[in-house]
Amino acid sequence: MTSQILFYIIIGILILSFIVDKILDSLNAKHYNDPIPNELNDVYDPEEYQKSQHYKRENHSFGTIASFISLFVTIAFFFFDGFAYVDEWARSYSDNNIIVALIFFGIIMFASDLLSTPFSYYQTFVIEEKYGFNKTTTKTFILDKIKGWLMIAIIGGTLLAIIVWFYESTGEYFWLYAWGIIAAFSFFMNMFYAKLIVPLFNKQKPLEEGSLRSKIEAYATHVGFALDKIFVIDGSKRSTKANAYFSGFGREKRVTLYDTLINDLEEDEIVAVLAHEVGHYKKKHVIFNLITSIGIAGFTLWLLSLFVGNSTLSEALNVSQPSFHIGLIAFGVLYSPISEITGLLMNLVSRKFEYQADNYAKNTFKALPLISGLKKLSKNSLSNLTPHPSYVFAHYSHPTLLQRYRNLMK
Ligand SMILES: [Zn+2]
């Protein structure tokens, strides 16, 4: 295959995935006005329903404009040999391939983040603000950005340097070494994310004394989950939207409840949400996801190892000197249809797991408070009660509210 053809395949993949995305978006938007199913007609009053309709439409048009600009910039960058310029620039600083790769990705990622910042600023301080969700201050927004950059520079930079070093020194079996380091890193991050990363952005506290804690204690004892593994996080620092999640395993397992969740829901509803999260732990969902993602990473790295050294990849991007980082960029786009498929499968599994966790909450606690809690959460985030099935299939990691309602009422 000539590099010219490969170049157009890359552009074709970028455009095709954009088109598929837009078709799903507009299909979903066409159903915003569908009648609300009977089971859910107590979620919104008419005024709130109007508000949710406006919120969906505004997000939809904003998303369409943002993704169109992003596609345009990306394709222009490919057509005007952007990667070749950045590669040349990085090479003017060093002959060392590891340092060149670090400078190259540093520039690409920093530039793309700068380009996307006005959009996330608008999303937070205009749209979310208008609908009363935003609690982020400009200071928090800027600090989040800086911390995010530092984190990527330190963690991402170290991993990249190690992987390029493996590539340079071990040849065709580099992917096995790279897989080893990525597996060890994923394992470590899954285990200590709550202890090492979350505190950089949020405060986490144990549950306060009081009737909620006693109720939770009674439930936790009943199912054998230690109370000191339950934390409350200050989500209200950024948004009024509420959430809860389970993370870690072994000694480091924990359930994290947003303070917004505790403010919005009744005590029974909070215990039901907690029971759902404990269900994720009891059914070993975190471990399954960790092992699966490590498996997928191995497959991806093996495939990468077959192509990354091929000079056609770098020629397609008009770069004369083949290198790991240029190969990685071209491979990244070529691989994206496969990662779309693995993403669909992971969402499919995730929705199954959500039913299992709901059933666990129903069997060890109660179904009704979970239903009313989920309804409140939907209402308070103005969520879409009538998503299109194909959009749900592609993008939803959770079943729809209606599906969860029907499952819990069985
Ligand atoms: Zn869940």
PDB file of C-alpha atoms in Angstrom, residues 121-340:
ATOM      1  CA  TYR A 121     -15.060  26.907  29.790  1.00  0.00           C
ATOM      2  CA  TYR A 122     -18.249  27.700  27.857  1.00  0.00           C
ATOM      3  CA  GLN A 123     -19.830  24.390  28.870  1.00  0.00           C
ATOM      4  CA  THR A 124     -19.133  25.020  32.556  1.00  0.00           C
ATOM      5  CA  PHE A 125     -19.611  28.773  32.942  1.00  0.00           C
ATOM      6  CA  VAL A 126     -22.330  29.392  30.361  1.00  0.00           C
ATOM      7  CA  ILE A 127     -24.475  26.276  29.873  1.00  0.00           C
ATOM      8  CA  GLU A 128     -24.115  24.584  33.273  1.00  0.00           C
ATOM      9  CA  GLU A 129     -24.301  27.996  34.945  1.00  0.00           C
ATOM     10  CA  LYS A 130     -27.515  28.934  33.139  1.00  0.00           C
ATOM     11  CA  TYR A 131     -29.290  25.785  34.366  1.00  0.00           C
ATOM     12  CA  GLY A 132     -28.039  26.209  37.922  1.00  0.00           C
ATOM     13  CA  PHE A 133     -25.608  23.268  37.949  1.00  0.00           C
ATOM     14  CA  ASN A 134     -22.309  25.090  38.076  1.00  0.00           C
ATOM     15  CA  LYS A 135     -20.521  25.631  41.402  1.00  0.00           C
ATOM     16  CA  THR A 136     -17.001  25.795  39.933  1.00  0.00           C
ATOM     17  CA  THR A 137     -15.114  29.042  40.458  1.00  0.00           C
ATOM     18  CA  THR A 138     -12.682  30.347  37.845  1.00  0.00           C
ATOM     19  CA  LYS A 139      -9.920  29.635  40.341  1.00  0.00           C
ATOM     20  CA  THR A 140     -10.937  25.970  40.679  1.00  0.00           C
ATOM     21  CA  PHE A 141     -11.229  25.699  36.888  1.00  0.00           C
ATOM     22  CA  ILE A 142      -7.695  27.024  36.352  1.00  0.00           C
ATOM     23  CA  LEU A 143      -6.221  24.968  39.201  1.00  0.00           C
ATOM     24  CA  ASP A 144      -7.898  21.822  37.797  1.00  0.00           C
ATOM     25  CA  LYS A 145      -6.281  22.520  34.428  1.00  0.00           C
ATOM     26  CA  ILE A 146      -2.814  23.010  35.905  1.00  0.00           C
ATOM     27  CA  LYS A 147      -3.062  19.928  38.111  1.00  0.00           C
ATOM     28  CA  GLY A 148      -4.297  17.903  35.151  1.00  0.00           C
ATOM     29  CA  TRP A 149      -1.365  19.013  33.002  1.00  0.00           C
ATOM     30  CA  LEU A 150       1.170  18.237  35.736  1.00  0.00           C
ATOM     31  CA  MET A 151      -0.380  14.833  36.293  1.00  0.00           C
ATOM     32  CA  ILE A 152      -0.247  13.936  32.591  1.00  0.00           C
ATOM     33  CA  ALA A 153       3.300  15.282  32.292  1.00  0.00           C
ATOM     34  CA  ILE A 154       4.553  13.228  35.228  1.00  0.00           C
ATOM     35  CA  ILE A 155       2.571   9.993  34.861  1.00  0.00           C
ATOM     36  CA  GLY A 156       2.054  10.001  31.075  1.00  0.00           C
ATOM     37  CA  GLY A 157       5.601  11.243  30.441  1.00  0.00           C
ATOM     38  CA  THR A 158       7.145   8.510  32.595  1.00  0.00           C
ATOM     39  CA  LEU A 159       5.097   5.744  30.952  1.00  0.00           C
ATOM     40  CA  LEU A 160       5.858   7.058  27.458  1.00  0.00           C
ATOM     41  CA  ALA A 161       9.593   7.307  28.197  1.00  0.00           C
ATOM     42  CA  ILE A 162       9.668   3.727  29.518  1.00  0.00           C
ATOM     43  CA  ILE A 163       7.720   2.356  26.536  1.00  0.00           C
ATOM     44  CA  VAL A 164       9.894   4.146  23.944  1.00  0.00           C
ATOM     45  CA  TRP A 165      12.951   2.872  25.806  1.00  0.00           C
ATOM     46  CA  PHE A 166      11.573  -0.710  25.615  1.00  0.00           C
ATOM     47  CA  TYR A 167      10.901  -0.193  21.902  1.00  0.00           C
ATOM     48  CA  GLU A 168      14.449   1.006  21.283  1.00  0.00           C
ATOM     49  CA  SER A 169      16.159  -1.678  23.328  1.00  0.00           C
ATOM     50  CA  THR A 170      14.086  -4.871  22.985  1.00  0.00           C
ATOM     51  CA  GLY A 171      12.886  -4.897  19.358  1.00  0.00           C
ATOM     52  CA  GLU A 172       9.906  -6.991  18.248  1.00  0.00           C
ATOM     53  CA  TYR A 173       8.970  -8.209  21.742  1.00  0.00           C
ATOM     54  CA  PHE A 174       8.759  -4.682  23.098  1.00  0.00           C
ATOM     55  CA  TRP A 175       4.982  -5.028  23.354  1.00  0.00           C
ATOM     56  CA  LEU A 176       5.327  -7.733  26.035  1.00  0.00           C
ATOM     57  CA  TYR A 177       7.460  -5.461  28.212  1.00  0.00           C
ATOM     58  CA  ALA A 178       5.178  -2.484  27.527  1.00  0.00           C
ATOM     59  CA  TRP A 179       2.176  -4.644  28.419  1.00  0.00           C
ATOM     60  CA  GLY A 180       3.837  -5.641  31.688  1.00  0.00           C
ATOM     61  CA  ILE A 181       4.409  -2.033  32.716  1.00  0.00           C
ATOM     62  CA  ILE A 182       0.895  -0.957  31.672  1.00  0.00           C
ATOM     63  CA  ALA A 183      -0.678  -3.881  33.530  1.00  0.00           C
ATOM     64  CA  ALA A 184       1.313  -3.072  36.684  1.00  0.00           C
ATOM     65  CA  PHE A 185       0.412   0.601  36.364  1.00  0.00           C
ATOM     66  CA  SER A 186      -3.343  -0.097  35.838  1.00  0.00           C
ATOM     67  CA  PHE A 187      -3.347  -2.408  38.832  1.00  0.00           C
ATOM     68  CA  PHE A 188      -1.607   0.208  40.988  1.00  0.00           C
ATOM     69  CA  MET A 189      -3.898   3.037  39.837  1.00  0.00           C
ATOM     70  CA  ASN A 190      -7.085   1.015  40.383  1.00  0.00           C
ATOM     71  CA  MET A 191      -5.886   0.249  43.878  1.00  0.00           C
ATOM     72  CA  PHE A 192      -4.619   3.667  44.965  1.00  0.00           C
ATOM     73  CA  TYR A 193      -6.498   6.152  42.760  1.00  0.00           C
ATOM     74  CA  ALA A 194      -8.737   7.222  45.663  1.00  0.00           C
ATOM     75  CA  LYS A 195      -5.744   7.732  47.962  1.00  0.00           C
ATOM     76  CA  LEU A 196      -3.292   9.361  45.567  1.00  0.00           C
ATOM     77  CA  ILE A 197      -5.210  11.193  42.819  1.00  0.00           C
ATOM     78  CA  VAL A 198      -8.635  12.113  44.215  1.00  0.00           C
ATOM     79  CA  PRO A 199      -7.162  14.198  47.118  1.00  0.00           C
ATOM     80  CA  LEU A 200      -5.464  16.465  44.538  1.00  0.00           C
ATOM     81  CA  PHE A 201      -8.919  17.552  43.385  1.00  0.00           C
ATOM     82  CA  ASN A 202     -11.350  16.887  46.258  1.00  0.00           C
ATOM     83  CA  LYS A 203     -11.699  16.434  49.993  1.00  0.00           C
ATOM     84  CA  GLN A 204     -12.887  13.041  51.238  1.00  0.00           C
ATOM     85  CA  LYS A 205     -14.237  12.500  54.718  1.00  0.00           C
ATOM     86  CA  PRO A 206     -15.611   9.533  56.645  1.00  0.00           C
ATOM     87  CA  LEU A 207     -19.377   9.525  57.227  1.00  0.00           C
ATOM     88  CA  GLU A 208     -20.501  11.944  59.940  1.00  0.00           C
ATOM     89  CA  GLU A 209     -22.219  10.681  63.107  1.00  0.00           C
ATOM     90  CA  GLY A 210     -26.005  10.782  62.999  1.00  0.00           C
ATOM     91  CA  SER A 211     -29.073   8.899  61.851  1.00  0.00           C
ATOM     92  CA  LEU A 212     -27.796   8.392  58.298  1.00  0.00           C
ATOM     93  CA  ARG A 213     -24.602   6.836  59.589  1.00  0.00           C
ATOM     94  CA  SER A 214     -26.548   4.529  61.896  1.00  0.00           C
ATOM     95  CA  LYS A 215     -28.775   3.392  59.048  1.00  0.00           C
ATOM     96  CA  ILE A 216     -25.795   2.805  56.799  1.00  0.00           C
ATOM     97  CA  GLU A 217     -24.009   1.006  59.618  1.00  0.00           C
ATOM     98  CA  ALA A 218     -26.962  -1.338  60.079  1.00  0.00           C
ATOM     99  CA  TYR A 219     -26.961  -2.135  56.348  1.00  0.00           C
ATOM    100  CA  ALA A 220     -23.177  -2.436  56.073  1.00  0.00           C
ATOM    101  CA  THR A 221     -23.020  -4.861  59.011  1.00  0.00           C
ATOM    102  CA  HIS A 222     -25.879  -6.884  57.504  1.00  0.00           C
ATOM    103  CA  VAL A 223     -23.985  -7.460  54.222  1.00  0.00           C
ATOM    104  CA  GLY A 224     -20.476  -7.534  55.715  1.00  0.00           C
ATOM    105  CA  PHE A 225     -19.019  -4.334  54.291  1.00  0.00           C
ATOM    106  CA  ALA A 226     -16.736  -2.313  56.599  1.00  0.00           C
ATOM    107  CA  LEU A 227     -18.100   1.125  57.492  1.00  0.00           C
ATOM    108  CA  ASP A 228     -14.637   2.722  57.392  1.00  0.00           C
ATOM    109  CA  LYS A 229     -14.610   2.040  53.639  1.00  0.00           C
ATOM    110  CA  ILE A 230     -17.404   4.563  53.059  1.00  0.00           C
ATOM    111  CA  PHE A 231     -16.395   8.147  52.241  1.00  0.00           C
ATOM    112  CA  VAL A 232     -18.149  11.420  51.484  1.00  0.00           C
ATOM    113  CA  ILE A 233     -16.599  13.647  48.820  1.00  0.00           C
ATOM    114  CA  ASP A 234     -17.151  17.402  48.269  1.00  0.00           C
ATOM    115  CA  GLY A 235     -18.628  17.143  44.780  1.00  0.00           C
ATOM    116  CA  SER A 236     -20.563  20.360  45.544  1.00  0.00           C
ATOM    117  CA  LYS A 237     -17.285  22.219  44.985  1.00  0.00           C
ATOM    118  CA  ARG A 238     -17.847  21.904  41.217  1.00  0.00           C
ATOM    119  CA  SER A 239     -21.449  21.006  40.454  1.00  0.00           C
ATOM    120  CA  THR A 240     -24.865  20.390  41.991  1.00  0.00           C
ATOM    121  CA  LYS A 241     -25.091  17.083  40.108  1.00  0.00           C
ATOM    122  CA  ALA A 242     -24.906  14.051  42.395  1.00  0.00           C
ATOM    123  CA  ASN A 243     -23.116  10.738  42.109  1.00  0.00           C
ATOM    124  CA  ALA A 244     -21.712   7.713  43.941  1.00  0.00           C
ATOM    125  CA  TYR A 245     -19.141   5.134  42.927  1.00  0.00           C
ATOM    126  CA  PHE A 246     -17.223   2.070  44.024  1.00  0.00           C
ATOM    127  CA  SER A 247     -13.462   1.864  43.499  1.00  0.00           C
ATOM    128  CA  GLY A 248     -10.385  -0.154  44.409  1.00  0.00           C
ATOM    129  CA  PHE A 249     -10.152  -3.692  45.759  1.00  0.00           C
ATOM    130  CA  GLY A 250      -8.673  -5.631  48.633  1.00  0.00           C
ATOM    131  CA  ARG A 251      -7.746  -3.398  51.554  1.00  0.00           C
ATOM    132  CA  GLU A 252      -8.190  -0.308  49.348  1.00  0.00           C
ATOM    133  CA  LYS A 253     -11.805  -0.884  48.353  1.00  0.00           C
ATOM    134  CA  ARG A 254     -14.201   1.995  49.054  1.00  0.00           C
ATOM    135  CA  VAL A 255     -17.609   3.453  48.288  1.00  0.00           C
ATOM    136  CA  THR A 256     -17.597   7.203  47.655  1.00  0.00           C
ATOM    137  CA  LEU A 257     -20.800   9.217  48.069  1.00  0.00           C
ATOM    138  CA  TYR A 258     -21.058  12.808  46.811  1.00  0.00           C
ATOM    139  CA  ASP A 259     -22.152  15.345  49.421  1.00  0.00           C
ATOM    140  CA  THR A 260     -24.723  16.480  46.845  1.00  0.00           C
ATOM    141  CA  LEU A 261     -26.244  12.982  46.882  1.00  0.00           C
ATOM    142  CA  ILE A 262     -26.550  13.114  50.661  1.00  0.00           C
ATOM    143  CA  ASN A 263     -28.239  16.541  50.450  1.00  0.00           C
ATOM    144  CA  ASP A 264     -30.686  15.602  47.697  1.00  0.00           C
ATOM    145  CA  LEU A 265     -31.856  12.127  48.741  1.00  0.00           C
ATOM    146  CA  GLU A 266     -33.775  10.725  51.712  1.00  0.00           C
ATOM    147  CA  GLU A 267     -31.858   8.434  54.067  1.00  0.00           C
ATOM    148  CA  ASP A 268     -33.469   5.264  52.728  1.00  0.00           C
ATOM    149  CA  GLU A 269     -32.634   6.322  49.181  1.00  0.00           C
ATOM    150  CA  ILE A 270     -29.003   6.936  50.119  1.00  0.00           C
ATOM    151  CA  VAL A 271     -28.741   3.491  51.712  1.00  0.00           C
ATOM    152  CA  ALA A 272     -30.251   2.004  48.518  1.00  0.00           C
ATOM    153  CA  VAL A 273     -27.663   3.782  46.333  1.00  0.00           C
ATOM    154  CA  LEU A 274     -24.926   2.597  48.694  1.00  0.00           C
ATOM    155  CA  ALA A 275     -26.327  -0.945  48.441  1.00  0.00           C
ATOM    156  CA  HIS A 276     -26.061  -0.688  44.648  1.00  0.00           C
ATOM    157  CA  GLU A 277     -22.387   0.318  44.960  1.00  0.00           C
ATOM    158  CA  VAL A 278     -21.696  -2.509  47.432  1.00  0.00           C
ATOM    159  CA  GLY A 279     -23.298  -4.762  44.783  1.00  0.00           C
ATOM    160  CA  HIS A 280     -20.575  -3.745  42.315  1.00  0.00           C
ATOM    161  CA  TYR A 281     -18.020  -4.884  44.878  1.00  0.00           C
ATOM    162  CA  LYS A 282     -19.746  -8.152  45.808  1.00  0.00           C
ATOM    163  CA  LYS A 283     -20.177  -9.093  42.143  1.00  0.00           C
ATOM    164  CA  LYS A 284     -16.463  -8.346  41.495  1.00  0.00           C
ATOM    165  CA  HIS A 285     -17.160  -5.825  38.731  1.00  0.00           C
ATOM    166  CA  VAL A 286     -14.053  -3.721  39.389  1.00  0.00           C
ATOM    167  CA  ILE A 287     -11.750  -6.736  39.096  1.00  0.00           C
ATOM    168  CA  PHE A 288     -13.489  -7.894  35.912  1.00  0.00           C
ATOM    169  CA  ASN A 289     -13.114  -4.440  34.329  1.00  0.00           C
ATOM    170  CA  LEU A 290      -9.471  -4.230  35.347  1.00  0.00           C
ATOM    171  CA  ILE A 291      -8.601  -7.653  33.910  1.00  0.00           C
ATOM    172  CA  THR A 292     -10.549  -6.971  30.691  1.00  0.00           C
ATOM    173  CA  SER A 293      -8.911  -3.599  30.118  1.00  0.00           C
ATOM    174  CA  ILE A 294      -5.466  -5.126  30.705  1.00  0.00           C
ATOM    175  CA  GLY A 295      -6.364  -7.860  28.177  1.00  0.00           C
ATOM    176  CA  ILE A 296      -7.461  -5.270  25.595  1.00  0.00           C
ATOM    177  CA  ALA A 297      -4.269  -3.272  26.213  1.00  0.00           C
ATOM    178  CA  GLY A 298      -2.212  -6.404  25.477  1.00  0.00           C
ATOM    179  CA  PHE A 299      -4.051  -7.004  22.198  1.00  0.00           C
ATOM    180  CA  THR A 300      -3.636  -3.328  21.188  1.00  0.00           C
ATOM    181  CA  LEU A 301       0.090  -3.317  21.994  1.00  0.00           C
ATOM    182  CA  TRP A 302       0.638  -6.565  20.080  1.00  0.00           C
ATOM    183  CA  LEU A 303      -1.112  -5.076  17.037  1.00  0.00           C
ATOM    184  CA  LEU A 304       0.875  -1.872  17.464  1.00  0.00           C
ATOM    185  CA  SER A 305       4.117  -3.871  17.462  1.00  0.00           C
ATOM    186  CA  LEU A 306       3.235  -5.327  14.029  1.00  0.00           C
ATOM    187  CA  PHE A 307       2.781  -1.897  12.430  1.00  0.00           C
ATOM    188  CA  VAL A 308       4.661   0.750  14.356  1.00  0.00           C
ATOM    189  CA  GLY A 309       8.027   0.181  12.644  1.00  0.00           C
ATOM    190  CA  ASN A 310       6.520   0.301   9.128  1.00  0.00           C
ATOM    191  CA  SER A 311       7.853   3.344   7.282  1.00  0.00           C
ATOM    192  CA  THR A 312       4.588   3.699   5.287  1.00  0.00           C
ATOM    193  CA  LEU A 313       2.937   5.015   8.461  1.00  0.00           C
ATOM    194  CA  SER A 314       5.382   7.901   8.803  1.00  0.00           C
ATOM    195  CA  GLU A 315       5.421   8.537   5.043  1.00  0.00           C
ATOM    196  CA  ALA A 316       1.631   8.850   5.150  1.00  0.00           C
ATOM    197  CA  LEU A 317       2.098  11.762   7.560  1.00  0.00           C
ATOM    198  CA  ASN A 318       4.872  13.139   5.343  1.00  0.00           C
ATOM    199  CA  VAL A 319       7.587  12.446   7.927  1.00  0.00           C
ATOM    200  CA  SER A 320      10.810  11.162   6.357  1.00  0.00           C
ATOM    201  CA  GLN A 321      12.387   9.629   9.443  1.00  0.00           C
ATOM    202  CA  PRO A 322      10.241   6.767  10.843  1.00  0.00           C
ATOM    203  CA  SER A 323       9.849   6.826  14.600  1.00  0.00           C
ATOM    204  CA  PHE A 324       7.791   5.286  17.380  1.00  0.00           C
ATOM    205  CA  HIS A 325       5.832   8.463  18.104  1.00  0.00           C
ATOM    206  CA  ILE A 326       4.798   9.066  14.461  1.00  0.00           C
ATOM    207  CA  GLY A 327       3.898   5.388  14.067  1.00  0.00           C
ATOM    208  CA  LEU A 328       1.812   5.655  17.216  1.00  0.00           C
ATOM    209  CA  ILE A 329      -0.184   8.634  15.876  1.00  0.00           C
ATOM    210  CA  ALA A 330      -1.034   6.901  12.573  1.00  0.00           C
ATOM    211  CA  PHE A 331      -1.755   3.611  14.345  1.00  0.00           C
ATOM    212  CA  GLY A 332      -3.986   5.470  16.818  1.00  0.00           C
ATOM    213  CA  VAL A 333      -6.335   6.597  14.058  1.00  0.00           C
ATOM    214  CA  LEU A 334      -6.241   3.279  12.163  1.00  0.00           C
ATOM    215  CA  TYR A 335      -7.023   1.408  15.380  1.00  0.00           C
ATOM    216  CA  SER A 336      -9.965   3.638  16.351  1.00  0.00           C
ATOM    217  CA  PRO A 337     -12.638   1.531  14.563  1.00  0.00           C
ATOM    218  CA  ILE A 338     -11.477  -1.475  16.621  1.00  0.00           C
ATOM    219  CA  SER A 339     -11.510   0.548  19.831  1.00  0.00           C
ATOM    220  CA  GLU A 340     -15.060   1.672  18.935  1.00  0.00           C
TER     221      GLU A 340
END
